[in-house]
Amino acid sequence: MGQVIDKTYNGLKVPQGEKITFENGKPVTPDHPIIPFIEGDGIGRDIWKASKRVFDAAVEKAYGDKKKVAWFEVFAGEKAHNEFKEWLPKDSLDALAEFGVGIKGPLTTPVGGGIRSLNVSLRQIFDLYACVRPVRYFKGVPSPVVAPEKLDVVIFRENTEDVYSGIEFASGTPEVKKLIEVIESIAEGKKIRPDSGIGIKPISKTGSQRLVRRAVEYAISRGKSSVTLVHKGNIMKFTEGAFRDWGYQLAEEEFAAKTISEEKLWDEHDGKVPSGKIVIKDRIADSMFQQVLTRPDEYSVLATTNLNGDYLSDACAAQVGGLGIAPGANIGDNCAIFEATHGTAPKYADKDVINPGSVILSGALMFEYLGWTEATNLIHDAFGKTIQQKVVTYDLERLMDGAKKVKTSEFADQIIKNMG
Ligand code: NAP
């Protein structure tokens, strides 16, 4: 069961197990990995209990005694604040840094007091530059569109740049006045209203290319048909437009043998994809929102900038049944954190009623990332079967005819039963 690591974090002893290491940005997974988890606030408590049982059952079913996760609780959010008077204790960060791959429930963003979103802090501290959101349909989930099964995409959203970099200046401040003077002196003929606030949108070649690299590598390793660069380059040429150009450049320089641009595909191959090649294409963001509704099956992996990705991933999730079952991950070169995409829904906390699907499917995504695809497939199959049996939590039951409403814990029971 791995070595004994004689250490404590937040006063808790590290369980017996082994560390996940990283080679060229990819995890090397031992048979008994130590995986830190943050239970999450509010509904996180119910969801974590249910999800952990599903994860352990899937791993046991897939690998018997050979593999097992050594779960290790680390604290963040309200639980950390109650116990240690800190929202994000240093010990929790050190544990995540040491063990590399973690999973978390939703965290309360403390309002006021200048405290930053804990999720944003984690992304920045560990340079988790790729927000990965797979969006697929599970048969039977109520959806607002006619053919939700046609959408099956994985969205890679750049996580560290763009208007999310936090460089903002409020209207009327001396800083914004200074900035306006500088901009007007260098941007010929441009005028900015003096009562403007200003936000800065940095998009770098480094940030864009490492994100697109991950998206292309993912597409190659999973045998996907295309990677679409989503941008607003028709308007923002040196940020969004540059993202597109750097994306194409990267594909050509690093993946020439495995990729072909859409332009070349039509110029040189009459639109027929040469065998073994992935098509690299690009779409303007507003068009992409239409395309995922009107021609969803023409898209597979999407790579995009931070703001576009934020909107697009929730819009796509809504199309296949909503945030309650949308998984997510934030991935860097030496760390990855898998997480629920919804919040803490405090009014349902500790009532054992909420849908644990988002964390359960985030765990399935984590196992896929770790190379434990048998566990991933078991979870996906059993989750899909449970929905088709119409055994669901309140949020889905209220939208389905003839469904049986079950508690969070009972939903997990049914998934586990369906693994058999
Ligand atoms: P929320 O917690 O996501 O909840 C909003 C509504 O979404 C719920 O009332 C519920 O709708 C539905 N919902 C959310 N999760 C669900 C699930 N697992 N199953 C079924 N329905 C679900 O959003 P919020 O109320 O805006 O935010 C509450 C707190 O969460 C805030 O402190 C916010 O900062 C934080 N937050 C954290 C994260 C994160 O940690 N990743 C993300 C977003 C927000 P119905 O009442 O209609 O059933």
Coordinates of C-alpha atoms and ligand atoms in Angstrom, one line a residue:
M1 CA 0.0 0.0 0.0
G2 CA 2.9 2.4 -0.7
Q3 CA 5.4 4.1 1.6
V4 CA 4.7 5.8 4.9
I5 CA 5.1 9.5 4.5
D6 CA 5.7 10.7 8.1
K7 CA 4.2 14.2 7.8
T8 CA 1.1 16.1 8.9
Y9 CA -0.8 18.8 7.2
N10 CA -3.4 20.9 9.1
G11 CA -2.7 18.4 12.0
L12 CA -3.8 15.4 9.9
K13 CA -1.4 12.6 9.2
V14 CA -0.7 11.8 5.6
P15 CA -2.3 8.4 4.8
Q16 CA -0.2 5.5 3.6
G17 CA 0.2 5.7 -0.1
E18 CA 2.4 7.0 -2.9
K19 CA 2.9 10.4 -4.5
I20 CA 1.8 11.1 -8.1
T21 CA 4.7 12.6 -10.0
F22 CA 4.8 14.6 -13.2
E23 CA 6.8 14.1 -16.4
N24 CA 6.6 16.8 -19.1
G25 CA 3.4 18.1 -17.6
K26 CA 1.7 14.6 -17.5
P27 CA 1.0 12.6 -14.3
V28 CA 2.7 9.4 -13.5
T29 CA 0.2 7.5 -11.4
P30 CA 1.3 4.9 -8.8
D31 CA -1.2 2.1 -7.8
H32 CA -2.0 3.7 -4.4
P33 CA -1.9 7.5 -5.1
I34 CA -2.4 9.9 -2.2
I35 CA -5.1 12.3 -3.5
P36 CA -6.0 15.3 -1.4
F37 CA -9.7 16.3 -1.4
I38 CA -11.4 19.5 -0.3
E39 CA -14.9 18.5 0.8
G40 CA -16.3 21.9 -0.1
D41 CA -18.8 24.1 1.8
G42 CA -22.6 23.9 1.9
I43 CA -23.8 21.1 -0.3
G44 CA -20.2 20.0 -0.7
R45 CA -20.4 17.9 2.5
D46 CA -23.3 15.7 1.2
I47 CA -21.8 15.5 -2.3
W48 CA -18.4 14.5 -1.1
K49 CA -19.7 11.6 1.0
A50 CA -21.7 10.3 -1.9
S51 CA -19.0 10.8 -4.5
K52 CA -16.2 9.2 -2.5
R53 CA -18.3 6.0 -2.2
V54 CA -18.8 6.0 -6.0
F55 CA -15.1 6.5 -6.7
D56 CA -13.9 3.7 -4.3
A57 CA -16.5 1.3 -5.7
A58 CA -15.4 2.0 -9.3
V59 CA -11.7 1.6 -8.5
E60 CA -12.4 -1.6 -6.6
K61 CA -14.6 -3.0 -9.4
A62 CA -12.0 -2.1 -12.1
Y63 CA -8.8 -3.2 -10.3
G64 CA -9.7 -5.3 -7.3
D65 CA -6.9 -5.0 -4.7
K66 CA -4.3 -3.8 -7.2
K67 CA -5.2 -0.1 -7.1
K68 CA -6.8 2.1 -4.4
V69 CA -6.8 5.8 -3.7
A70 CA -5.5 7.0 -0.4
W71 CA -7.8 10.0 0.2
F72 CA -6.3 12.8 2.2
E73 CA -8.5 15.6 3.5
V74 CA -7.2 19.2 3.1
F75 CA -9.1 22.2 4.3
A76 CA -10.3 25.3 2.5
G77 CA -13.3 27.6 2.7
E78 CA -15.6 27.8 5.7
K79 CA -14.4 24.5 7.2
A80 CA -10.8 25.9 7.2
H81 CA -12.0 29.2 8.5
N82 CA -13.9 27.6 11.4
E83 CA -11.0 25.3 12.4
F84 CA -7.9 27.4 11.6
K85 CA -9.3 31.0 11.2
E86 CA -7.9 30.9 7.6
W87 CA -9.8 30.5 4.3
L88 CA -6.9 28.8 2.5
P89 CA -4.3 27.6 5.0
K90 CA -0.7 27.3 3.9
D91 CA -0.7 23.6 4.9
S92 CA -3.5 22.9 2.4
L93 CA -1.5 24.6 -0.3
D94 CA 1.6 22.6 0.7
A95 CA -0.3 19.3 0.6
L96 CA -1.7 20.1 -2.8
A97 CA 1.7 21.0 -4.1
E98 CA 3.3 17.8 -2.6
F99 CA 0.6 15.4 -3.9
G100 CA -0.1 17.2 -7.2
V101 CA -3.6 16.0 -8.0
G102 CA -6.6 17.0 -6.0
I103 CA -10.4 17.1 -6.1
K104 CA -12.7 19.7 -4.5
G105 CA -16.3 20.5 -3.9
P106 CA -17.7 24.0 -4.2
L107 CA -16.2 26.7 -1.9
T108 CA -17.9 29.8 -0.5
T109 CA -16.5 33.0 -1.8
P110 CA -16.3 35.2 1.3
V111 CA -18.1 38.4 0.5
G112 CA -16.3 41.7 1.5
G113 CA -13.0 42.1 3.4
G114 CA -11.0 42.0 0.3
I115 CA -10.8 38.2 0.2
R116 CA -10.3 36.8 -3.3
S117 CA -12.2 33.9 -4.7
L118 CA -10.6 30.7 -3.3
N119 CA -11.0 29.0 -6.7
V120 CA -9.3 31.8 -8.5
S121 CA -6.5 31.8 -5.8
L122 CA -5.9 28.1 -6.3
R123 CA -5.7 28.5 -10.1
Q124 CA -3.2 31.3 -9.8
I125 CA -1.0 29.7 -7.0
F126 CA -0.6 26.5 -8.9
D127 CA -0.6 28.0 -12.4
L128 CA -3.5 25.8 -13.4
Y129 CA -3.7 27.3 -16.9
A130 CA -6.1 25.0 -18.6
C131 CA -9.7 24.8 -17.4
V132 CA -11.1 21.6 -19.0
R133 CA -14.8 21.1 -19.3
P134 CA -16.1 18.0 -21.1
V135 CA -19.7 18.4 -22.2
R136 CA -21.6 15.3 -23.2
Y137 CA -25.1 14.1 -23.0
F138 CA -26.4 11.3 -20.8
K139 CA -29.5 9.8 -22.3
G140 CA -32.6 10.7 -20.4
V141 CA -31.4 13.9 -18.8
P142 CA -33.9 16.7 -19.5
S143 CA -32.5 19.2 -22.0
P144 CA -33.8 22.4 -23.5
V145 CA -32.8 21.3 -27.1
V146 CA -34.1 18.8 -29.5
A147 CA -31.0 16.6 -30.1
P148 CA -28.7 17.1 -27.1
E149 CA -26.8 13.9 -27.8
K150 CA -25.2 15.6 -30.8
L151 CA -23.1 17.8 -28.6
D152 CA -20.0 16.0 -27.3
V153 CA -17.2 18.5 -26.8
V154 CA -14.3 19.1 -24.5
I155 CA -13.6 22.8 -23.9
F156 CA -10.1 24.0 -23.0
R157 CA -10.4 27.5 -21.6
E158 CA -7.2 29.5 -20.9
N159 CA -7.3 30.2 -17.2
T160 CA -4.7 32.8 -16.3
E161 CA -4.9 35.7 -18.7
D162 CA -7.5 37.9 -20.5
V163 CA -9.7 40.3 -18.7
Y164 CA -9.5 37.9 -15.7
S165 CA -5.9 39.0 -14.9
G166 CA -7.3 41.3 -12.3
I167 CA -5.7 44.5 -13.7
E168 CA -8.5 47.0 -13.4
F169 CA -8.7 50.7 -12.6
A170 CA -11.8 52.4 -11.3
S171 CA -13.4 55.4 -12.9
G172 CA -12.2 58.7 -11.4
T173 CA -9.0 57.4 -9.8
P174 CA -5.6 59.0 -10.4
E175 CA -4.4 55.7 -11.9
V176 CA -7.1 55.7 -14.5
K177 CA -6.4 59.3 -15.3
K178 CA -2.7 58.6 -15.8
L179 CA -3.5 55.5 -18.0
I180 CA -5.9 57.5 -20.2
E181 CA -3.2 60.1 -20.8
V182 CA -0.7 57.4 -21.7
I183 CA -3.1 55.6 -24.0
E184 CA -4.2 58.7 -25.8
S185 CA -0.6 59.7 -26.3
I186 CA 0.2 56.4 -28.0
A187 CA -3.0 55.4 -29.7
E188 CA -3.4 57.8 -32.5
G189 CA -6.7 59.5 -32.8
K190 CA -8.3 57.5 -29.9
K191 CA -10.2 59.2 -27.2
I192 CA -11.4 57.6 -23.9
R193 CA -14.2 59.2 -21.9
P194 CA -12.6 60.7 -18.7
D195 CA -15.2 58.9 -16.5
S196 CA -14.3 55.5 -17.8
G197 CA -13.1 52.5 -15.7
I198 CA -10.4 50.5 -17.5
G199 CA -9.7 46.8 -17.5
I200 CA -6.6 45.3 -19.1
K201 CA -6.8 42.2 -21.4
P202 CA -3.3 40.6 -21.7
I203 CA -3.1 37.6 -24.0
S204 CA 0.4 36.2 -24.5
K205 CA 1.9 33.8 -27.0
T206 CA 3.2 31.7 -24.1
G207 CA -0.2 31.5 -22.4
S208 CA -2.1 30.8 -25.7
Q209 CA 0.3 28.2 -27.0
R210 CA 0.6 26.1 -23.8
L211 CA -3.2 26.0 -23.7
V212 CA -3.6 25.0 -27.4
R213 CA -0.8 22.5 -27.0
R214 CA -2.8 20.7 -24.2
A215 CA -5.9 20.8 -26.3
V216 CA -4.1 19.3 -29.4
E217 CA -2.3 16.6 -27.3
Y218 CA -5.7 15.7 -25.7
A219 CA -7.3 15.4 -29.2
I220 CA -4.4 13.3 -30.5
S221 CA -4.4 10.9 -27.5
R222 CA -8.2 10.4 -27.5
G223 CA -8.5 10.1 -31.3
K224 CA -10.7 13.2 -31.6
S225 CA -11.5 14.6 -35.1
S226 CA -10.8 18.4 -34.6
V227 CA -9.6 21.2 -32.5
T228 CA -11.4 24.5 -33.0
L229 CA -9.8 27.7 -31.9
V230 CA -12.6 30.0 -30.6
H231 CA -11.8 33.7 -30.6
K232 CA -13.1 37.2 -31.3
G233 CA -10.2 38.1 -33.5
N234 CA -12.3 40.1 -36.0
I235 CA -12.6 42.8 -33.3
M236 CA -9.6 42.3 -31.0
K237 CA -6.8 41.6 -33.4
F238 CA -3.8 41.6 -31.2
T239 CA -5.3 39.6 -28.3
E240 CA -8.0 37.3 -29.6
G241 CA -6.7 37.3 -33.2
A242 CA -3.2 36.6 -32.0
F243 CA -4.6 33.7 -29.9
R244 CA -5.9 32.1 -33.2
D245 CA -2.6 32.8 -35.1
W246 CA -0.5 31.4 -32.3
G247 CA -2.7 28.4 -32.1
Y248 CA -2.3 27.6 -35.8
Q249 CA 1.4 28.3 -35.6
L250 CA 1.8 25.9 -32.7
A251 CA -0.1 23.1 -34.5
E252 CA 2.0 23.5 -37.6
E253 CA 5.3 23.7 -35.7
E254 CA 4.8 20.9 -33.1
F255 CA 2.1 18.7 -34.6
A256 CA 2.5 18.9 -38.4
A257 CA 2.5 15.1 -38.8
K258 CA -0.8 14.7 -36.9
T259 CA -2.8 17.9 -37.8
I260 CA -4.0 19.8 -40.8
S261 CA -5.5 23.3 -40.9
E262 CA -9.0 23.6 -42.3
E263 CA -7.6 25.9 -45.0
K264 CA -5.2 23.3 -46.3
L265 CA -7.8 20.6 -46.0
W266 CA -9.9 22.5 -48.6
D267 CA -7.0 23.8 -50.7
E268 CA -5.1 20.5 -51.0
H269 CA -7.5 17.7 -50.1
D270 CA -10.9 18.8 -51.4
G271 CA -12.2 18.7 -47.8
K272 CA -11.4 15.0 -47.2
V273 CA -9.4 14.6 -44.0
P274 CA -6.2 12.6 -44.6
S275 CA -6.1 9.5 -42.5
G276 CA -4.7 10.0 -39.0
K277 CA -5.0 13.8 -39.1
I278 CA -6.9 16.1 -36.8
V279 CA -8.3 19.2 -38.4
I280 CA -7.4 22.5 -36.8
K281 CA -10.0 25.1 -37.4
D282 CA -11.1 28.4 -36.0
R283 CA -14.5 30.1 -35.3
I284 CA -15.4 33.6 -34.2
A285 CA -16.9 33.3 -30.7
D286 CA -20.4 34.5 -31.6
S287 CA -20.6 32.1 -34.5
M288 CA -19.5 29.3 -32.2
F289 CA -22.4 29.9 -29.9
Q290 CA -24.7 29.4 -32.9
Q291 CA -22.7 26.4 -34.2
V292 CA -23.0 24.4 -30.9
L293 CA -26.8 24.7 -31.3
T294 CA -27.2 24.3 -35.0
R295 CA -24.3 22.0 -36.0
P296 CA -22.9 20.5 -32.7
D297 CA -21.7 17.3 -34.2
E298 CA -19.1 19.2 -36.3
Y299 CA -17.1 20.1 -33.2
S300 CA -15.0 18.0 -30.8
V301 CA -12.3 19.8 -28.9
L302 CA -12.6 23.6 -28.4
A303 CA -9.7 25.8 -27.3
T304 CA -10.4 29.3 -26.3
T305 CA -9.5 32.4 -24.3
N306 CA -10.7 33.0 -20.7
L307 CA -13.8 35.0 -21.1
N308 CA -15.1 33.2 -24.2
G309 CA -14.5 29.9 -22.4
D310 CA -16.3 31.0 -19.3
Y311 CA -19.5 31.8 -21.3
L312 CA -19.2 28.9 -23.7
S313 CA -18.7 26.2 -21.1
D314 CA -21.8 27.1 -19.1
A315 CA -23.9 27.6 -22.3
C316 CA -22.8 24.1 -23.5
A317 CA -23.5 22.6 -20.1
A318 CA -27.0 24.0 -20.1
Q319 CA -27.6 22.4 -23.5
V320 CA -27.0 18.9 -22.2
G321 CA -28.8 19.2 -18.8
G322 CA -27.2 21.9 -16.7
L323 CA -24.5 22.6 -14.2
G324 CA -25.6 20.0 -11.6
I325 CA -23.9 17.3 -13.7
A326 CA -21.2 19.3 -15.5
P327 CA -17.6 18.2 -14.5
G328 CA -14.5 20.4 -14.6
A329 CA -10.8 20.4 -14.1
N330 CA -8.1 23.0 -13.7
I331 CA -4.8 21.6 -15.0
G332 CA -1.2 22.9 -15.0
D333 CA 2.1 21.3 -15.6
N334 CA 2.7 20.1 -12.1
C335 CA -0.7 20.1 -10.5
A336 CA -4.3 19.4 -11.4
I337 CA -7.5 20.1 -9.4
F338 CA -10.8 18.6 -10.4
E339 CA -13.9 20.4 -9.2
A340 CA -17.6 20.8 -9.2
T341 CA -18.7 23.6 -11.6
H342 CA -21.7 24.7 -9.4
G343 CA -21.6 26.6 -6.2
T344 CA -22.4 25.8 -2.5
A345 CA -26.2 26.2 -2.8
P346 CA -26.4 26.9 0.9
K347 CA -30.2 26.4 1.2
Y348 CA -29.7 22.7 0.4
A349 CA -26.7 22.1 2.7
D350 CA -26.8 18.9 4.8
K351 CA -30.3 18.0 3.5
D352 CA -29.0 15.1 1.5
V353 CA -31.0 16.2 -1.6
I354 CA -28.6 17.8 -4.0
N355 CA -27.3 16.2 -7.3
P356 CA -23.7 15.0 -6.7
G357 CA -23.3 14.5 -10.5
S358 CA -20.8 17.3 -11.1
V359 CA -18.3 16.0 -8.5
I360 CA -18.9 12.4 -9.5
L361 CA -18.2 13.1 -13.2
S362 CA -15.2 15.4 -12.2
G363 CA -13.8 12.3 -10.4
A364 CA -14.4 10.2 -13.6
L365 CA -12.5 12.9 -15.4
M366 CA -9.7 12.8 -12.8
F367 CA -9.4 9.0 -13.3
E368 CA -9.1 9.5 -17.0
Y369 CA -6.4 12.1 -16.5
L370 CA -4.6 9.6 -14.2
G371 CA -4.8 6.9 -16.8
W372 CA -7.4 4.8 -14.9
T373 CA -9.8 4.8 -17.8
E374 CA -11.5 1.5 -16.7
A375 CA -12.7 3.4 -13.5
T376 CA -13.9 6.3 -15.7
N377 CA -15.9 4.1 -18.0
L378 CA -17.5 2.3 -15.1
I379 CA -18.6 5.6 -13.5
H380 CA -19.9 6.9 -16.9
D381 CA -21.8 3.7 -17.7
A382 CA -23.4 3.4 -14.2
F383 CA -24.2 7.1 -14.1
G384 CA -25.9 6.9 -17.5
K385 CA -27.8 3.8 -16.5
T386 CA -29.1 5.4 -13.3
I387 CA -30.4 8.4 -15.2
Q388 CA -32.1 6.1 -17.8
Q389 CA -33.7 4.2 -14.9
K390 CA -35.1 7.6 -13.9
V391 CA -33.7 7.3 -10.4
V392 CA -32.6 10.9 -9.9
T393 CA -32.3 13.8 -7.4
Y394 CA -34.9 16.6 -7.1
D395 CA -33.4 18.9 -9.7
L396 CA -33.8 16.3 -12.5
E397 CA -37.0 14.7 -11.1
R398 CA -38.9 17.9 -11.4
L399 CA -38.2 18.0 -15.1
M400 CA -38.7 14.3 -15.9
D401 CA -42.0 12.3 -16.4
G402 CA -42.3 9.3 -14.1
A403 CA -39.0 9.7 -12.4
K404 CA -38.3 8.5 -8.8
K405 CA -36.9 11.2 -6.6
V406 CA -34.0 10.0 -4.4
K407 CA -31.6 11.5 -1.9
T408 CA -28.0 12.3 -2.7
S409 CA -26.8 9.2 -0.9
E410 CA -29.4 7.0 -2.6
F411 CA -28.4 8.3 -6.0
A412 CA -24.9 7.2 -5.2
D413 CA -26.2 3.8 -4.0
Q414 CA -27.9 3.3 -7.3
I415 CA -24.8 4.2 -9.3
I416 CA -22.8 1.7 -7.3
K417 CA -25.5 -0.9 -7.7
N418 CA -25.4 -0.3 -11.5
M419 CA -21.7 -1.0 -11.6
G420 CA -22.5 -4.6 -10.9
Ligands
NAP1 P1 -25.0 27.8 -6.7 O1 -24.5 27.4 -5.4 O2 -24.4 27.1 -7.9 O3 -26.6 27.5 -6.6 C1 -27.6 28.1 -7.5 C2 -28.7 27.1 -7.8 O4 -28.2 26.2 -8.7 C3 -29.2 26.3 -6.6 O5 -30.1 27.0 -5.8 C4 -29.8 25.1 -7.4 O6 -31.0 25.6 -8.0 C5 -28.8 24.9 -8.5 N1 -27.8 24.0 -8.2 C6 -26.5 24.2 -7.8 N2 -25.8 23.1 -7.6 C7 -26.7 22.1 -7.8 C8 -26.6 20.7 -7.7 N3 -25.4 20.0 -7.4 N4 -27.7 19.9 -7.9 C9 -28.8 20.5 -8.2 N5 -29.0 21.8 -8.3 C10 -27.9 22.6 -8.1 O7 -24.8 29.3 -7.0 P2 -24.9 30.6 -6.0 O8 -26.1 30.4 -5.1 O9 -24.8 31.7 -6.9 O10 -23.6 30.5 -5.1 C11 -23.5 30.1 -3.8 C12 -22.1 30.2 -3.3 O11 -21.3 29.3 -4.1 C13 -21.4 31.5 -3.4 O12 -20.6 31.7 -2.2 C14 -20.5 31.4 -4.6 O13 -19.4 32.3 -4.5 C15 -20.1 30.0 -4.5 N6 -19.7 29.4 -5.8 C16 -18.6 28.5 -5.8 C17 -18.2 27.9 -6.9 C18 -17.1 26.9 -6.8 O14 -16.6 26.7 -5.7 N7 -16.6 26.3 -7.9 C19 -18.8 28.1 -8.1 C20 -19.9 29.0 -8.1 C21 -20.3 29.7 -7.0 P3 -32.5 25.3 -7.5 O15 -32.7 26.0 -6.2 O16 -33.4 25.9 -8.6 O17 -32.7 23.8 -7.4

